[in-house]
XYZ file of C-alpha atoms in Angstrom:
686
model
C 109.042 93.841 127.728
C 110.175 96.573 125.337
C 110.959 100.015 126.634
C 108.080 102.453 126.270
C 108.631 104.981 123.512
C 108.421 108.628 124.520
C 106.207 110.898 122.433
C 108.290 112.773 119.844
C 108.879 116.428 120.579
C 109.567 118.395 117.415
C 112.318 120.973 117.427
C 111.290 124.600 117.498
C 112.544 127.051 114.884
C 110.495 130.225 115.300
C 109.389 131.918 112.105
C 107.492 135.179 112.196
C 104.757 135.795 109.649
C 103.464 139.354 109.390
C 100.230 140.421 107.723
C 98.005 143.442 108.227
C 100.365 144.731 110.970
C 99.799 141.506 112.874
C 102.652 139.131 113.685
C 102.267 135.389 114.167
C 105.023 133.031 115.245
C 105.048 129.587 113.652
C 107.471 127.328 115.532
C 107.065 124.456 113.087
C 107.060 126.146 109.691
C 110.240 124.205 108.916
C 108.105 121.121 108.340
C 106.819 122.624 105.065
C 109.390 120.699 103.022
C 108.973 117.026 102.215
C 112.510 116.961 100.789
C 114.006 117.789 104.198
C 115.400 114.603 105.830
C 114.603 116.033 109.269
C 110.932 116.262 108.301
C 110.874 112.649 107.170
C 112.664 111.670 110.372
C 110.040 113.429 112.480
C 107.160 111.778 110.619
C 108.834 108.391 111.028
C 109.270 108.983 114.755
C 105.593 109.831 115.081
C 104.747 106.650 113.168
C 107.018 104.629 115.440
C 105.386 106.167 118.489
C 101.919 105.346 117.155
C 102.934 101.751 116.446
C 104.486 101.343 119.893
C 101.503 102.837 121.717
C 99.023 100.675 119.826
C 101.017 97.438 119.838
C 98.544 95.919 122.305
C 95.725 96.434 119.768
C 97.365 94.677 116.802
C 95.330 91.511 117.280
C 92.144 93.554 117.451
C 93.096 95.456 114.312
C 93.614 92.175 112.519
C 90.303 90.811 113.823
C 88.427 93.879 112.627
C 90.131 93.817 109.240
C 89.292 90.166 108.657
C 85.743 90.738 109.858
C 85.190 93.675 107.503
C 86.891 91.940 104.605
C 84.727 88.847 105.129
C 81.587 90.903 104.451
C 82.871 91.982 101.053
C 82.122 89.943 97.985
C 85.591 89.670 96.543
C 84.577 88.388 93.110
C 82.176 91.246 92.517
C 81.176 93.233 89.464
C 79.257 96.372 88.611
C 75.909 96.420 86.870
C 76.749 96.586 83.153
C 75.720 99.744 81.339
C 75.126 99.972 77.595
C 76.754 102.679 75.527
C 77.239 103.005 71.795
C 76.907 99.294 71.044
C 78.818 97.887 74.028
C 78.101 96.767 77.567
C 80.737 98.124 79.970
C 81.600 96.251 83.170
C 83.933 96.804 86.127
C 84.688 93.697 88.160
C 86.908 92.421 90.954
C 88.470 88.996 91.294
C 88.927 87.199 94.576
C 92.062 88.142 96.482
C 92.867 91.090 94.211
C 92.965 94.722 95.238
C 92.191 96.444 91.958
C 89.395 96.415 89.375
C 89.297 94.917 85.900
C 87.574 97.030 83.253
C 85.978 95.169 80.383
C 83.276 95.387 77.715
C 81.082 93.095 75.606
C 79.815 93.923 72.153
C 76.060 93.986 71.651
C 75.147 91.363 74.251
C 76.103 90.261 77.729
C 76.574 86.812 76.225
C 79.297 88.106 73.915
C 82.990 87.494 74.488
C 84.552 89.694 77.152
C 87.140 92.211 75.998
C 89.437 93.181 78.861
C 90.377 96.809 78.437
C 92.436 97.196 81.621
C 93.498 94.829 84.396
C 94.541 97.275 87.095
C 96.059 94.464 89.164
C 98.674 93.898 86.475
C 99.151 97.620 85.903
C 99.676 98.257 89.635
C 102.561 95.783 89.975
C 105.640 97.596 91.272
C 103.678 100.582 92.549
C 102.797 101.240 96.185
C 99.945 103.431 94.937
C 97.923 103.065 91.737
C 94.810 104.737 90.386
C 93.251 104.492 86.937
C 90.820 107.237 85.995
C 89.132 109.130 83.169
C 88.323 106.278 80.781
C 87.065 107.810 77.527
C 86.126 105.763 74.451
C 86.042 107.246 70.951
C 82.732 107.191 69.087
C 84.003 104.523 66.659
C 84.806 102.330 69.707
C 88.426 101.864 68.584
C 90.355 104.117 70.964
C 90.301 104.630 74.706
C 92.093 107.365 76.623
C 92.986 106.680 80.255
C 94.808 108.423 83.099
C 97.180 106.838 85.623
C 98.427 108.218 88.944
C 101.127 106.234 90.782
C 102.048 108.875 93.387
C 98.652 109.945 94.802
C 99.019 113.639 94.050
C 96.231 113.501 91.473
C 98.645 114.278 88.655
C 97.673 111.818 85.970
C 99.521 110.707 82.872
C 97.096 110.143 79.998
C 97.776 107.461 77.416
C 95.791 106.047 74.520
C 95.038 102.402 73.810
C 93.929 100.802 70.558
C 91.045 98.564 71.634
C 91.212 96.558 68.415
C 94.894 95.609 68.625
C 95.551 96.075 72.368
C 98.470 98.378 71.609
C 99.114 101.297 73.973
C 100.506 104.205 71.996
C 103.892 105.490 73.199
C 102.747 109.103 73.617
C 102.282 110.236 77.231
C 100.345 113.349 78.171
C 101.821 114.386 81.517
C 100.522 116.361 84.497
C 96.828 116.137 83.657
C 93.592 115.717 85.618
C 93.161 112.313 83.972
C 90.010 113.415 82.185
C 89.786 113.572 78.403
C 87.125 113.540 75.704
C 87.114 112.595 72.016
C 85.807 114.712 69.188
C 83.492 113.019 66.697
C 86.322 112.560 64.193
C 87.765 109.803 66.452
C 91.262 111.211 66.211
C 91.177 114.446 68.199
C 91.421 114.253 71.979
C 90.845 117.183 74.329
C 92.251 117.084 77.859
C 92.971 119.336 80.840
C 96.446 119.954 82.218
C 97.523 121.244 85.623
C 99.832 123.989 86.804
C 103.064 122.300 87.887
C 103.197 124.068 91.260
C 99.644 124.772 92.378
C 98.113 121.718 90.619
C 95.265 123.945 89.464
C 93.605 122.665 86.308
C 94.213 125.711 84.122
C 94.759 124.590 80.516
C 92.845 122.679 77.848
C 94.957 120.994 75.169
C 94.113 119.297 71.890
C 95.980 116.151 70.864
C 95.878 114.501 67.447
C 96.369 110.750 67.094
C 99.834 110.002 65.746
C 101.374 113.267 66.927
C 103.819 113.939 69.762
C 102.695 115.434 73.062
C 104.929 118.457 72.546
C 102.954 119.201 69.369
C 99.646 119.417 71.246
C 97.735 122.652 70.780
C 96.816 124.871 73.710
C 93.114 125.510 73.163
C 92.332 127.493 76.295
C 94.255 128.937 79.231
C 92.386 130.065 82.340
C 94.292 133.078 83.623
C 92.153 133.674 86.697
C 93.775 131.728 89.537
C 90.439 131.256 91.307
C 89.053 129.128 88.433
C 89.542 125.521 87.307
C 88.798 124.176 83.836
C 87.523 120.893 82.454
C 86.378 119.593 79.070
C 83.659 117.101 78.170
C 81.104 116.151 75.497
C 77.357 116.716 75.703
C 75.165 113.643 76.180
C 73.735 114.323 72.728
C 77.324 114.018 71.387
C 76.792 117.172 69.353
C 78.926 119.584 71.398
C 82.284 119.759 73.117
C 82.235 121.992 76.184
C 84.937 123.708 78.218
C 83.800 124.611 81.722
C 85.570 127.308 83.736
C 84.332 127.432 87.300
C 85.090 129.008 90.635
C 83.188 128.595 93.878
C 80.618 131.220 92.868
C 80.836 131.644 89.089
C 80.605 129.531 85.916
C 81.491 130.035 82.262
C 81.203 127.649 79.308
C 82.744 127.570 75.850
C 81.397 125.310 73.124
C 82.094 123.970 69.638
C 80.459 121.298 67.523
C 82.068 117.941 68.209
C 82.238 117.347 64.448
C 84.510 120.409 63.998
C 87.273 119.985 66.600
C 89.544 122.549 64.942
C 86.976 125.309 65.248
C 87.420 128.057 67.814
C 85.524 127.619 71.068
C 82.858 130.275 71.593
C 81.705 131.589 74.965
C 78.189 130.426 75.817
C 77.477 133.047 78.480
C 80.425 135.066 79.754
C 81.216 134.910 83.438
C 79.297 137.216 85.693
C 80.376 137.076 89.306
C 77.806 135.159 91.314
C 76.157 133.558 88.267
C 76.460 129.770 88.422
C 75.088 127.713 85.585
C 75.444 124.344 83.873
C 74.195 123.400 80.413
C 72.731 120.288 78.768
C 71.852 119.907 75.096
C 68.691 118.296 73.742
C 67.149 118.605 70.276
C 67.462 122.217 69.187
C 67.735 123.653 72.690
C 70.051 124.052 75.627
C 68.725 123.448 79.140
C 70.363 125.495 81.856
C 70.409 124.914 85.602
C 71.226 128.345 86.995
C 70.897 130.704 89.948
C 70.017 133.610 87.651
C 67.720 136.329 89.037
C 68.602 135.551 92.666
C 67.427 131.950 92.309
C 69.383 130.836 95.382
C 68.168 127.223 95.114
C 68.586 127.247 91.320
C 65.992 126.928 88.576
C 65.780 125.249 85.167
C 65.837 127.432 82.076
C 65.757 126.823 78.342
C 67.114 128.600 75.297
C 67.351 127.991 71.571
C 70.499 126.270 70.394
C 71.848 129.407 68.733
C 70.801 131.916 71.403
C 73.214 131.477 74.268
C 73.111 134.757 76.165
C 71.265 134.796 79.482
C 68.804 137.388 78.141
C 67.352 134.564 76.027
C 66.981 132.040 78.859
C 63.347 131.236 79.649
C 62.167 129.674 82.916
C 61.057 126.048 82.661
C 61.053 125.155 86.366
C 60.943 128.338 88.453
C 62.901 128.951 91.610
C 61.465 127.570 94.857
C 62.463 128.761 98.303
C 62.124 125.305 99.859
C 63.441 123.062 97.056
C 67.041 122.826 95.832
C 67.338 121.897 92.153
C 70.497 119.774 92.042
C 70.721 118.268 88.555
C 68.870 117.067 85.459
C 69.041 114.022 83.192
C 67.726 114.429 79.665
C 66.161 111.601 77.668
C 64.384 111.584 74.312
C 60.905 111.519 75.884
C 61.584 112.514 79.502
C 63.239 115.111 81.663
C 64.401 113.770 85.030
C 64.994 116.346 87.754
C 67.025 115.661 90.903
C 65.784 117.836 93.745
C 66.218 118.139 97.500
C 63.628 119.268 100.005
C 63.678 119.070 103.797
C 67.115 117.528 103.454
C 65.918 114.535 101.392
C 66.498 113.474 97.774
C 63.612 113.597 95.333
C 63.582 112.266 91.769
C 60.985 113.924 89.538
C 59.904 112.408 86.208
C 58.615 114.937 83.654
C 57.472 113.679 80.215
C 58.321 116.173 77.468
C 54.692 115.999 76.296
C 53.668 117.577 79.588
C 51.375 114.750 80.644
C 51.490 113.071 84.035
C 54.667 114.132 85.816
C 55.367 112.363 89.124
C 57.968 111.694 91.836
C 59.529 108.347 92.647
C 58.189 107.247 96.041
C 60.642 106.985 98.956
C 59.462 106.372 102.499
C 62.522 106.470 104.770
C 64.053 109.619 106.280
C 67.585 108.233 106.273
C 67.999 107.312 102.622
C 69.914 108.443 99.556
C 68.557 108.119 96.020
C 70.299 109.423 92.935
C 70.381 108.907 89.198
C 73.476 107.011 88.067
C 74.820 105.985 84.663
C 72.269 107.218 82.138
C 74.329 107.596 79.002
C 71.716 106.203 76.591
C 69.573 109.011 75.204
C 66.804 107.156 73.379
C 65.398 105.031 76.220
C 62.505 105.045 78.648
C 64.631 103.359 81.321
C 66.044 105.475 84.140
C 68.843 103.926 86.170
C 69.098 105.094 89.757
C 70.589 103.942 93.036
C 68.983 103.700 96.449
C 70.382 103.036 99.911
C 69.833 103.977 103.509
C 71.836 103.691 106.696
C 70.425 100.170 107.147
C 69.667 99.229 103.526
C 72.515 98.100 101.271
C 72.894 100.094 98.077
C 70.953 98.853 95.090
C 70.970 99.714 91.398
C 67.513 99.928 89.873
C 66.238 100.194 86.319
C 62.953 102.099 86.316
C 60.636 102.235 83.306
C 59.438 105.817 83.234
C 56.429 104.908 81.064
C 55.115 101.793 82.836
C 56.578 102.696 86.271
C 57.910 99.148 86.608
C 61.237 98.743 88.363
C 63.836 96.014 88.308
C 66.442 95.763 91.048
C 69.506 94.854 89.032
C 71.782 94.477 91.995
C 71.783 94.952 95.740
C 75.070 95.245 97.558
C 75.702 91.829 99.028
C 76.829 91.600 102.641
C 78.511 88.248 103.095
C 78.791 86.226 106.270
C 75.129 85.390 106.683
C 74.753 87.504 109.828
C 73.418 90.764 108.400
C 69.709 91.486 108.671
C 68.607 95.087 108.147
C 65.680 94.487 110.496
C 68.136 94.229 113.398
C 68.909 97.947 113.137
C 66.934 101.106 113.750
C 67.293 104.257 111.679
C 65.997 107.631 112.716
C 66.331 111.326 112.032
C 66.263 113.763 114.933
C 66.690 117.542 115.074
C 69.025 119.559 117.278
C 68.516 123.240 118.000
C 71.519 125.414 117.173
C 72.405 128.386 119.344
C 70.689 130.742 116.871
C 67.519 128.627 116.874
C 68.167 126.834 113.568
C 67.056 123.202 113.491
C 69.912 120.866 112.486
C 69.032 117.329 111.299
C 70.964 114.334 112.611
C 70.647 110.948 110.919
C 71.535 107.902 112.968
C 71.545 104.130 113.053
C 72.005 101.672 115.878
C 71.212 98.112 116.798
C 67.690 97.574 118.080
C 67.395 97.145 121.822
C 69.782 99.927 122.759
C 68.581 101.930 125.748
C 68.775 105.707 125.965
C 70.609 105.738 129.267
C 73.730 107.704 128.316
C 76.040 104.693 128.274
C 76.155 104.017 124.536
C 79.276 104.915 122.569
C 78.281 107.244 119.736
C 80.371 108.274 116.733
C 79.212 111.607 115.291
C 80.437 112.348 111.774
C 80.235 115.583 109.762
C 81.891 117.514 106.946
C 80.222 120.904 106.556
C 82.059 122.678 103.721
C 81.943 123.442 99.988
C 78.200 122.845 99.837
C 78.881 119.096 99.973
C 75.795 117.231 101.139
C 76.377 114.389 103.588
C 73.757 111.942 102.390
C 72.943 108.810 104.350
C 74.716 105.785 102.942
C 75.057 102.130 103.794
C 78.411 100.811 104.950
C 79.176 97.171 105.604
C 82.346 98.113 107.508
C 80.248 100.286 109.819
C 78.498 97.127 111.041
C 81.689 96.371 112.964
C 80.903 99.312 115.247
C 77.126 98.878 115.319
C 77.352 95.234 116.344
C 79.573 96.243 119.264
C 77.022 98.675 120.614
C 77.973 101.904 118.857
C 75.480 104.436 117.580
C 76.581 106.004 114.294
C 75.276 109.485 113.485
C 75.700 112.095 110.760
C 75.272 115.759 111.698
C 73.940 117.644 108.657
C 75.499 120.935 109.697
C 75.584 124.226 107.825
C 78.356 124.590 105.293
C 76.938 121.631 103.393
C 73.945 121.928 101.080
C 71.764 119.438 102.926
C 68.817 121.819 103.331
C 69.345 123.916 100.218
C 71.777 126.553 99.042
C 71.160 128.932 102.006
C 72.398 126.069 104.242
C 75.739 126.370 102.458
C 75.778 130.170 102.361
C 75.255 130.289 106.128
C 78.285 128.073 106.779
C 81.084 129.703 104.795
C 83.116 132.905 104.627
C 82.154 135.185 107.529
C 79.581 132.647 108.736
C 81.966 129.694 108.863
C 81.752 129.399 112.635
C 78.139 128.204 112.273
C 79.633 124.938 111.025
C 81.533 124.442 114.270
C 78.811 125.571 116.652
C 76.220 123.458 114.807
C 78.350 120.369 115.391
C 78.833 121.231 119.052
C 75.091 121.798 119.462
C 74.376 118.439 117.796
C 76.855 116.859 120.217
C 75.121 118.436 123.190
C 71.742 117.295 121.855
C 72.631 113.591 121.611
C 73.975 113.830 125.158
C 70.866 115.619 126.430
C 68.653 112.987 124.799
C 70.740 110.298 126.528
C 71.849 108.557 123.364
C 75.318 108.874 124.863
C 77.389 110.897 127.330
C 80.627 112.852 127.299
C 82.492 109.722 128.384
C 81.268 107.877 125.311
C 80.909 110.536 122.595
C 83.336 110.444 119.660
C 83.703 112.786 116.703
C 85.070 112.172 113.211
C 85.775 114.295 110.147
C 88.199 114.401 107.238
C 89.852 117.141 105.151
C 87.603 120.201 105.665
C 85.825 117.958 108.161
C 89.225 117.682 109.828
C 89.184 121.460 110.138
C 85.858 120.990 111.903
C 87.445 118.505 114.296
C 90.338 120.863 115.011
C 87.966 123.734 115.720
C 85.616 121.828 118.040
C 88.418 120.364 120.175
C 89.693 123.887 120.747
C 86.228 125.231 121.569
C 84.655 122.317 123.457
C 87.329 119.705 124.244
C 85.473 118.246 127.222
C 82.472 117.204 125.104
C 84.341 114.303 123.509
C 86.159 111.250 124.740
C 87.912 110.775 121.412
C 88.283 112.416 118.009
C 89.371 111.089 114.614
C 90.742 113.711 112.214
C 91.561 112.407 108.751
C 93.890 114.487 106.531
C 92.786 117.600 108.475
C 92.931 121.114 107.041
C 94.010 122.870 110.230
C 96.531 125.575 109.321
C 93.960 127.745 107.589
C 95.613 131.175 107.641
C 99.108 130.145 106.559
C 97.769 127.921 103.792
C 95.343 130.491 102.432
C 98.109 133.112 102.369
C 100.335 130.832 100.251
C 99.091 130.926 96.668
C 101.677 128.328 95.584
C 99.868 125.597 97.517
C 97.399 123.541 95.467
C 93.773 124.697 95.676
C 94.456 127.888 97.638
C 93.418 130.634 95.222
C 90.376 128.710 94.039
C 89.045 128.675 97.581
C 88.902 132.358 98.397
C 85.133 132.245 97.866
C 84.870 129.417 100.386
C 87.033 130.697 103.239
C 87.721 134.267 102.234
C 90.908 135.893 100.979
C 93.195 136.569 103.984
C 94.926 139.277 101.987
C 91.853 141.253 103.009
C 92.025 142.132 106.681
C 88.451 141.201 107.646
C 88.878 137.664 106.312
C 92.333 137.370 107.839
C 91.012 138.285 111.278
C 88.012 135.984 110.998
C 90.073 132.980 109.836
C 92.588 133.618 112.568
C 89.810 133.471 115.154
C 89.003 129.819 114.325
C 92.051 128.314 112.562
C 92.732 125.169 114.648
C 96.526 125.401 114.514
C 96.539 129.057 115.543
C 94.085 128.474 118.383
C 95.697 125.529 120.171
C 95.768 126.541 123.829
C 97.011 125.314 127.176
C 94.136 123.044 128.182
C 93.048 119.422 128.300
C 92.214 117.827 124.946
C 90.374 114.579 124.196
C 92.088 111.484 122.832
C 92.929 112.230 119.196
C 93.899 110.029 116.232
C 95.146 111.971 113.199
C 95.944 110.481 109.806
C 97.638 112.024 106.781
C 99.516 111.140 103.591
C 102.974 112.367 102.650
C 101.940 113.017 99.039
C 98.604 114.643 99.781
C 97.893 117.389 97.233
C 94.654 118.547 98.830
C 95.786 119.048 102.428
C 99.552 119.082 102.738
C 100.970 116.619 105.302
C 102.661 119.423 107.236
C 99.337 120.817 108.456
C 98.497 117.829 110.699
C 102.199 117.342 111.503
C 102.543 120.906 112.785
C 99.232 120.647 114.627
C 100.354 117.518 116.459
C 103.731 119.060 117.305
C 102.009 122.073 118.839
C 99.456 119.973 120.707
C 102.212 117.838 122.197
C 103.757 120.772 124.059
C 100.572 122.652 124.956
C 97.971 120.087 125.997
C 97.740 119.498 129.732
C 96.253 115.994 129.736
C 97.678 112.489 129.441
C 95.248 111.434 126.721
C 96.319 109.688 123.551
C 97.589 111.762 120.623
C 98.598 109.859 117.503
C 99.877 111.034 114.128
C 99.718 108.233 111.569
C 101.325 109.197 108.248
C 101.030 106.995 105.184
C 104.420 107.612 103.598
C 103.228 106.243 100.241
C 99.793 107.811 99.789
C 97.923 111.079 99.383
C 94.552 112.587 100.207
C 92.457 109.489 99.572
C 94.682 107.121 101.531
C 95.706 103.708 100.262
C 94.608 102.802 96.730
C 93.789 99.101 97.072
C 90.339 98.191 98.380
C 91.750 95.942 101.126
C 94.518 98.361 102.073
C 91.834 100.999 102.579
C 90.012 98.664 104.991
C 93.199 98.321 107.035
C 93.136 102.078 107.563
C 89.511 101.908 108.737
C 90.442 99.057 111.066
C 93.013 101.323 112.728
C 90.398 104.030 113.300
C 87.853 101.592 114.688
C 90.485 100.032 116.938
C 91.260 103.476 118.333
C 87.589 103.855 119.299
C 87.139 100.354 120.690
C 90.336 100.621 122.729
C 89.015 103.810 124.335
C 85.750 101.994 125.097
C 87.740 99.055 126.490
C 86.090 96.710 124.002
C 88.731 94.096 123.357
C 87.127 91.847 120.758
């Protein structure tokens, strides 16, 4: 029997950080350098410790992986969508990790043209991601971005779809996104700052020229903004979007005149968020103008851009969040949210007979998908619930007939949605607010407090945690787990005020909401403290770090994926990617009131001498969103301060970034490790 590995204890090198006459001591600041061999050595030791401690679960991990993989249709393909004379398809082949992108001219019976086989392109890379596919209007050229490091720094190249030749020019350090002007030879793309990775520049590239000859079209000086460029659905306009958390600004030119100077649509006004869509001779604007917290739809003539000319089309509603619109020749489709649920509203332009698509469940997600074709009466949307596999549906907006083009296929022959129960319950937060919780479990479970329950949440950036189907989740459900999503404040689940009441100086509502949801599922005997588990990633990892400091005894185990836990230090360092653009989310700690508030909840700063639950923490060495050193420092501090003998694992993927492994099967292996952590704690061995 091998000798048991001792938990790594990181060396301490005190570093004092002073701000606002307050001094903090960071004993592990030295980890903020991925080039330091001692840092790599520490991460490797933590990995070795994790592997040693979980050696007895390797067979279970393998069993779970094979079980989850067996439910996936390996030779799968997307529903084709038609655009500009071609059907576009993404498909997978059996035994291969990466997609194949292809198209067929005019008919699905036509010969397949393979644009990209990512399996071949990924050879020799431990990480590979293809993104930002953009086809020119003459269908000859396609721009594409490739990331082989997982820091979301893409190199854009251009392929001739007629000859198969990839042009030698490489556009480095981009977001991967690009769009063609109508002349089929001018490509606009966004480039990142080398240090912060903020998307701050829009460049113009001409076919046949060198990358160093590209023209800088726009530079966003404000470090709290990001920029992107795209083409309107009508193909008439090219648009540059500058956006921060709270403010938007657009610049436009005609796509037919790519060398013209971009003109501001409506200059930025702090607090004014808007997005624009073009149709006919008008622009349609989704905006929060005039204190429209939940947004409203406005309209203006094509040549009258200023907000003084915007006229209400759908007024603001206190109880309905207007999320998005899709414009068709004869219809306006509005995506809304009320009482935490998606609504899809069909509005004929002639004003006759508007209606909503009918949805009956309370644990579903419905959203419009790829609707590139303008002159059609067919709306394509997707539908799924916690128990219903996702489906892609073509809906005739005139006849109201629908065709299910594809439903996600769960292989193995064992899945039957009728074996599971979905429900939505409401927890009361400490300030009286009602917080929805969506859950699913296998029928027959008794509310006697003995069921293991995994409670998931995110709760930041106004991101809504919609209910979605997961075939891998069945691995937990079939072993007696209840899976639940807490729709806490900080997301936009119940409208924009839901977000506003969970950020900045109200951020702690996010944490207390989650704790109150946890207490509620215990009080209702869905589970107990011995069987309650919590999970969150990135900003949801911040949530996990906060709740284990505040209420560690509520949970038997916690999974924190790529957790943002060193809030104050990170937000004070404007060289770290994303920092300055997030002042409107967390606050700017250069201002004392925000500094003090952040410091009061920052997980790393609030680790204390107390018992903690079992914790599994994952990160990626090349993560550009949450730097690896945040979870590494957090674990190092926990190791010397926690007073329990519970499990504490740091699992670092030395080849990946924020999204984890790039291959679809490699990603399942990571899920298998998380599930094994839970099952091992529950003493479920198979």
